[in-house]
XYZ file of C-alpha atoms in Angstrom:
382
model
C -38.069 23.224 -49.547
C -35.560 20.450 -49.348
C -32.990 22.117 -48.908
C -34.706 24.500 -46.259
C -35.535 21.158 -44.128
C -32.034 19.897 -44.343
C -30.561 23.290 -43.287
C -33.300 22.880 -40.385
C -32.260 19.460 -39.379
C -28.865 20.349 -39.382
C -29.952 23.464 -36.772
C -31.670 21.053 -34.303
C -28.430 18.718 -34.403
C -26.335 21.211 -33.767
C -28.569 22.168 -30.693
C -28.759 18.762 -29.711
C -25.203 18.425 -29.762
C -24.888 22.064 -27.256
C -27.608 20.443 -24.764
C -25.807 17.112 -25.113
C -22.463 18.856 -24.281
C -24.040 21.162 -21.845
C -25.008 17.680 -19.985
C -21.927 16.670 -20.099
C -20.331 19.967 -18.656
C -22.561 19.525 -15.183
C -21.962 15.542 -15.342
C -18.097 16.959 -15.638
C -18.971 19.082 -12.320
C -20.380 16.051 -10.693
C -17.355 14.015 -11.601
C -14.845 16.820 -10.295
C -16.641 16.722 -6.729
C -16.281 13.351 -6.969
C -12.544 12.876 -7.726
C -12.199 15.664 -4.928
C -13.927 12.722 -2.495
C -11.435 10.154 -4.255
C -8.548 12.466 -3.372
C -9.730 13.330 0.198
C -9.674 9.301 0.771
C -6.816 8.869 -0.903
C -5.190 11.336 1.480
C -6.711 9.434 4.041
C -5.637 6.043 3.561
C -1.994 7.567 2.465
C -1.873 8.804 6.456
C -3.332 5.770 7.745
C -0.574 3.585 5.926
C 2.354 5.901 6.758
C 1.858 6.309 10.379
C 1.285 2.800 10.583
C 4.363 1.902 8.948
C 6.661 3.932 11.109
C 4.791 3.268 13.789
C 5.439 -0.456 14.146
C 9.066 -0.263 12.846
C 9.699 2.201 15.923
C 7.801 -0.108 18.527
C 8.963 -3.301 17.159
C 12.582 -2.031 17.155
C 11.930 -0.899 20.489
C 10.372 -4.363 21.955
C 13.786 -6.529 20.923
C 16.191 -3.561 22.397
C 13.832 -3.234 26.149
C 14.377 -7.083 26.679
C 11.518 -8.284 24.145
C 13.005 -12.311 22.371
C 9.786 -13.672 21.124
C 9.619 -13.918 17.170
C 6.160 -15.053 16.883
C 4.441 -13.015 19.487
C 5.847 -10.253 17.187
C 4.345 -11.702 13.721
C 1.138 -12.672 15.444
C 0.972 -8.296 16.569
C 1.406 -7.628 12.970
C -2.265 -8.844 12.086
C -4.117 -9.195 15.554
C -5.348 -5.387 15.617
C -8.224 -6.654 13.019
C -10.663 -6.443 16.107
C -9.837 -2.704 16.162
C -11.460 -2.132 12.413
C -14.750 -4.123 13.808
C -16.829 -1.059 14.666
C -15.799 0.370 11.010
C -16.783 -2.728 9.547
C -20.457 -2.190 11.071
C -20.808 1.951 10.315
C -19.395 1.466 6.776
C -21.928 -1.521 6.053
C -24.981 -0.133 4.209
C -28.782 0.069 6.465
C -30.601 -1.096 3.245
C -30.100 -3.466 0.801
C -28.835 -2.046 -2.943
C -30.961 -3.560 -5.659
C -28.054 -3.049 -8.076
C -25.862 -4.837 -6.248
C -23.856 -7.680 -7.457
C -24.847 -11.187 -6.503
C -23.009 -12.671 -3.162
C -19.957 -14.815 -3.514
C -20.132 -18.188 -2.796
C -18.561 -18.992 1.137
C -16.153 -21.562 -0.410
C -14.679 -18.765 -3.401
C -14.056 -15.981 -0.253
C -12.890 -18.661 2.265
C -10.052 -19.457 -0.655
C -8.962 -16.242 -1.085
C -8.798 -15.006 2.115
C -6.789 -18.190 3.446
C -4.417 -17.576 0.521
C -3.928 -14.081 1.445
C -4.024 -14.785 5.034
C -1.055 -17.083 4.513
C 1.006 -14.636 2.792
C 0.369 -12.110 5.507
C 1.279 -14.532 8.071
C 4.684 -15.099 6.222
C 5.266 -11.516 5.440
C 5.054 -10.870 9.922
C 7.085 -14.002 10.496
C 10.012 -12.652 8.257
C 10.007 -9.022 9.258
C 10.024 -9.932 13.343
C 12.969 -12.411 12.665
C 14.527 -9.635 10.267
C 14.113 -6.047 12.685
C 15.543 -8.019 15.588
C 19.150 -8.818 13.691
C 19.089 -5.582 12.204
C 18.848 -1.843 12.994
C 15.347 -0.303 12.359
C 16.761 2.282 10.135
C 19.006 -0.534 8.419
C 15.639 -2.727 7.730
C 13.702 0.568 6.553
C 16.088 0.765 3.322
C 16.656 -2.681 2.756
C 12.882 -2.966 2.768
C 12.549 -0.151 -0.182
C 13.479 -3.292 -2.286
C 9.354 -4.278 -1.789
C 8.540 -1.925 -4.646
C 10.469 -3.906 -7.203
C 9.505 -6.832 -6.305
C 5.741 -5.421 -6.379
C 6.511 -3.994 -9.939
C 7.733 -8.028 -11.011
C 4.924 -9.249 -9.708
C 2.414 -6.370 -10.970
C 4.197 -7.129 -14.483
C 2.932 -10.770 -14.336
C -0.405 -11.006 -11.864
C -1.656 -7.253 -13.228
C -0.271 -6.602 -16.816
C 1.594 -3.510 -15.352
C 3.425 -1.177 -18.354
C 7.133 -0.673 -17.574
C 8.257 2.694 -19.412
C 12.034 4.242 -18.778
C 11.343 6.146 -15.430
C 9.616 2.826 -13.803
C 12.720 0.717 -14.904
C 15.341 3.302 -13.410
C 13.436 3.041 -10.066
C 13.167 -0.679 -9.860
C 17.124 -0.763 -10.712
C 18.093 1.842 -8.475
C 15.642 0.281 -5.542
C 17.332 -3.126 -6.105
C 20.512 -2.603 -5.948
C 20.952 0.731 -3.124
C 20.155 -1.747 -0.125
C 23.069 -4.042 -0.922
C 25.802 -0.917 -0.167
C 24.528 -1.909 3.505
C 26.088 -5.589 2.926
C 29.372 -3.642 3.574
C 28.030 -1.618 6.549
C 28.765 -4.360 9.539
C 32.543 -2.693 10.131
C 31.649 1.089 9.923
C 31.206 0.976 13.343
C 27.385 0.098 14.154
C 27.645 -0.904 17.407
C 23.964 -2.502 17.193
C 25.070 -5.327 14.535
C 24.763 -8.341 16.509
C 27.772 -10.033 14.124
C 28.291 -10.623 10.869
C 26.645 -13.520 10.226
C 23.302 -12.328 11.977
C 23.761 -8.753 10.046
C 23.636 -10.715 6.860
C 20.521 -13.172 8.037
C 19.169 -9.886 8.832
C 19.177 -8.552 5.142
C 18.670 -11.827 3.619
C 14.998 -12.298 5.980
C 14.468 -8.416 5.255
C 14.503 -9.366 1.222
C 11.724 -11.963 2.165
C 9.651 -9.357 4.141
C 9.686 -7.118 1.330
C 8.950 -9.710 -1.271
C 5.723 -11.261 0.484
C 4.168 -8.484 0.871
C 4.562 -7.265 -2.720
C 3.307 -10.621 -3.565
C 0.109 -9.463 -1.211
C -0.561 -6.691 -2.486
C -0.241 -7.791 -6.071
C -2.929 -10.665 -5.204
C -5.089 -7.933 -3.575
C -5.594 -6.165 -6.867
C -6.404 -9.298 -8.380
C -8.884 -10.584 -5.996
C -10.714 -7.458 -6.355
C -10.370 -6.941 -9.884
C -11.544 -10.774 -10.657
C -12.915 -12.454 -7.520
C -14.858 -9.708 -5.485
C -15.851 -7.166 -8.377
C -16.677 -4.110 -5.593
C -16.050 -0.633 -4.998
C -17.448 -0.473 -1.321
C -15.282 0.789 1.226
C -16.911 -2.490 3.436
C -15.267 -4.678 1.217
C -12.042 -3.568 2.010
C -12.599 -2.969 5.700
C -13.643 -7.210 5.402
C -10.923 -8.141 3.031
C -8.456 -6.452 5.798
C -10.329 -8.302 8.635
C -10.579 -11.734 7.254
C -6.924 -12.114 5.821
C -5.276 -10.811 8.921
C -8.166 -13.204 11.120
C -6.276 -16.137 9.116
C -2.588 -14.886 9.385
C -3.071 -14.154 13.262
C -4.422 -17.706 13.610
C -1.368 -18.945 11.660
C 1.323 -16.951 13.898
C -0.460 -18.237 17.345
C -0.560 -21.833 15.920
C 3.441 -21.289 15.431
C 3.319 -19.153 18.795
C 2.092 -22.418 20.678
C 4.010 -25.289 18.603
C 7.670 -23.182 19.002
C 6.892 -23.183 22.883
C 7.291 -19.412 22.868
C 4.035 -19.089 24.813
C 5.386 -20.276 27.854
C 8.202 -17.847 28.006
C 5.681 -15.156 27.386
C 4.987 -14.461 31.007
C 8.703 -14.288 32.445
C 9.646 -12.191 29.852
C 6.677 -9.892 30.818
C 8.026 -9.844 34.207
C 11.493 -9.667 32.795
C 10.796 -6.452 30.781
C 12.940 -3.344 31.522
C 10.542 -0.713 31.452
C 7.895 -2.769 33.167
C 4.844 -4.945 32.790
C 3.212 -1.483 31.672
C 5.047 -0.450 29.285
C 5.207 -3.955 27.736
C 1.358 -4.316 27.397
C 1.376 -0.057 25.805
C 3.981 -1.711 23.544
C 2.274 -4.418 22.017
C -0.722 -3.030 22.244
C 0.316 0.123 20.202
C 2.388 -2.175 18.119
C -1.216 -4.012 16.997
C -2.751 -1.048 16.347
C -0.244 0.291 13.940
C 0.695 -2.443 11.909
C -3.332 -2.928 11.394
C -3.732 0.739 10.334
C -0.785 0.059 7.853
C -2.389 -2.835 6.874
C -5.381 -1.296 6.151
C -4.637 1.564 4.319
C -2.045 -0.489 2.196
C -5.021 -2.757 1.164
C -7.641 0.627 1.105
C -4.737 2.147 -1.570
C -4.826 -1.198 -3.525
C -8.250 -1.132 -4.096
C -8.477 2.658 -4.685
C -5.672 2.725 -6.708
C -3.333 -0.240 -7.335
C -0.663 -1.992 -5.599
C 1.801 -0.381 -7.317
C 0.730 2.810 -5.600
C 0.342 1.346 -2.630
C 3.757 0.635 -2.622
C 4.980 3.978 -3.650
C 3.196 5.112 -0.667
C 4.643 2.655 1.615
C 8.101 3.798 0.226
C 7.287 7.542 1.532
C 8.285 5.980 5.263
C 12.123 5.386 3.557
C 13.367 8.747 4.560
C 11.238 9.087 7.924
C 11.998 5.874 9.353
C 15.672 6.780 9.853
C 15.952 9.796 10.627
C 13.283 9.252 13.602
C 15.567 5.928 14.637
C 18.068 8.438 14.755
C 16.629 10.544 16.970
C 14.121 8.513 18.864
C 16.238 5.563 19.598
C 19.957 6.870 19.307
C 20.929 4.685 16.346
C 23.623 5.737 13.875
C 22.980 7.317 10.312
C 26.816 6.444 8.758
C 27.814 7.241 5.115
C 26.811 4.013 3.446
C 23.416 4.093 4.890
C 23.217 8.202 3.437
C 24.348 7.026 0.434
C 21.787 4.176 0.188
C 18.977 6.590 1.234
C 19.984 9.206 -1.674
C 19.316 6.231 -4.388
C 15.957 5.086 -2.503
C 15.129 8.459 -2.616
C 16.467 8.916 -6.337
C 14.240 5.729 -7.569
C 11.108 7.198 -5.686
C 11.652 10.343 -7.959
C 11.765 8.672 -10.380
C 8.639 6.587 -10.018
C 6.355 9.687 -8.751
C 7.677 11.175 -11.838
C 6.373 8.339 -14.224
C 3.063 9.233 -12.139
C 2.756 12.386 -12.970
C 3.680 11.862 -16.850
C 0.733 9.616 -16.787
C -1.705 12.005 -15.761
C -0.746 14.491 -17.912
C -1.155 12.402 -20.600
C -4.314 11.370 -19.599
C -5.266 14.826 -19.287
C -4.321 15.874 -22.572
C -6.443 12.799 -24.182
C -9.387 14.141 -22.571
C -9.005 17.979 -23.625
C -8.490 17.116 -26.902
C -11.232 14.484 -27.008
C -13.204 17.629 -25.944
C -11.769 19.845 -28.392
C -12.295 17.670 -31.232
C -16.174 17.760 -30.015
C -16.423 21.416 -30.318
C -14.662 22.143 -33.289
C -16.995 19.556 -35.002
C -19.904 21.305 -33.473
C -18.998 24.471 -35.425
C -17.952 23.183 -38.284
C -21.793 21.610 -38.371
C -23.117 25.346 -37.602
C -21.422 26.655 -40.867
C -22.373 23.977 -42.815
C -25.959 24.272 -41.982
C -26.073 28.080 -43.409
């Protein structure tokens, strides 16, 4: 009889174990529709952050060469179009209370870090509207793809990022292509304002990249440590707040500079007219806050790493559609620097994708290993 019962109790486990697995099969189903939701968003906020991207390069290229001079009213455009994610702020922000909710943050511990990211944000616009009007906007696109290694530096120290061979290779090769356009200034650009501006140019372009890798980096450690959420509202008030505090910061230096009061003559002074001025700035906020925003959406969907891959899709648009759109020249040492951009991109999306697949083969065997234990308990029971 004992050995009956045993034989019995090893039956029900083994049932157990083909319910238990069957549960997990249709909580597998209900994970797949979700990551197809977490895809659809990630598409999303990919858009959102390319088209803003090349978007305000274009128009902010296209505000110094129309007659535009002011440095700060350009920074302060980088972060004013927060007013425009308002109405997204309210929709996304939930009718009733969750009781599962985590417990508010203290005014004081949100103030901090959105000053602190604020500030950064405010630096980042300052350097890139000094840097885009002393060089071309296809010359500051690939100078900028240097942001991703300083975001992998600073994702090495602020997020315990893994470097493998493929993530090394990119940061080299996105280093280093950007200085073959140190030599550029005598291949004939005829936009290059001099040599000494050409090299401010790259030298304020180096900043622009590095702040906001520094951002970004931050980001993913305010949310990871500080705001503990996975609410798309936190994101749409991170975005808000930080650019609230930068845009205050660039109107404070917008006022002390004097630039304000230049503002209206050069309105007046504009080539295409007072029209096309106003579309220009206005479009100009709009799309640096929809880069901002999905840049920060990316972050906390993903990590800033990503986000910078992402950002680093715009490389190859950006001149190409200078090129076109504004009549600026695509010479051999900006090709060249393109094809290694390009090359460390590769290289990076390829590190991406061994990553999943080794994630992928974790779980199947994980899953494997479950089933062939199943069976093996079957026999064993007759």
């Amino acid at each position: 009889m004992g050995e009956v019962e045993e034989r019995l109790l090893d039956i029900t486990s083994c049932d157990e174990s083909e319910e238990a697995k069957e549960n997990q099969g249709s909580k597998s189903s209900g994970a797949e529709q979700s990551d197809w939701k977490w895809w659809l968003q990630v598409a999303f906020f990919t858009f959102s952050t390319l088209a803003g991207i090349v978007a305000s390069t274009l128009l902010g290229k296209v505000y110094y060469d129309q007659g535009g001079k002011s440095k700060w009213l350009v920074a302060a455009l980088q972060t004013a179009g927060f007013p425009f994610l308002v109405p997204f702020l309210v929709i996304s922000s939930p009718k009733t209370p969750n009781p599962e909710a985590r417990n508010p943050l203290s005014l004081v511990v949100l103030a901090s870090v959105y000053i602190v990211l604020g500030v950064v944000l405010a630096a980042a616009g300052i350097f890139y509207s000094v840097a885009i009007d002393y060089i071309p906007a296809s010359t500051y696109t690939l100078v900028n793809s240097s942001q991703l290694a300083f975001n992998a530096l600073f994702s090495f120290f602020l997020n315990a990022q893994k470097f493998s061979p493929c993530i090394i290779n990119s940061v080299v090769l996105l280093t280093f292509s950007p200085m073959l356009l140190l030599f550029g200034q005598e291949s004939g650009e005829s936009e290059v304002m001099g040599n000494e501006n050409y090299v401010l140019g790259i030298l304020f372009t180096l900043a622009a990249s590095a702040f906001p890798a520094l951002l970004f980096s931050l980001t993913q450690l305010a949310f990871e440590k500080v705001i503990r959420s996975e609410s798309l509202k936190d994101v749409i008030e991170m975005t808000i707040f930080q650019s609230l505090v930068a845009t205050l910061v660039t109107l404070v230096g917008l006022v002390v500079t004097g630039e304000w009061a230049t503002l209206s003559r050069e309105m007046l002074d504009y080539e295409p007219g007072v029209l096309s001025y106003v579309m220009v700035l206005v479009w100009t906020a709009i799309s640096c806050q929809c880069y901002t925003f999905g840049a920060i959406a990316l972050t906390f969907k993903v990590s800033s790493l990503f986000s910078n891959i992402v950002i680093r899709l715009g490389t190859p648009i950006i001149p190409f559609l200078s090129v076109i759109f504004l009549g600026e020249e695509m010479n051999g040492l900006k090709v060249m620097a393109l094809g290694l951009a390009l090359w460390g991109f590769a290289s990076y999306v390829y590190q991406h994708y061994l990553d999943e697949k080794e994630a992928n083969n974790n779980i199947n065997g994980v899953g494997d290993e479950a089933q062939d234990s199943t069976e093996q308990l079957k026999i064993s029971a007759f």
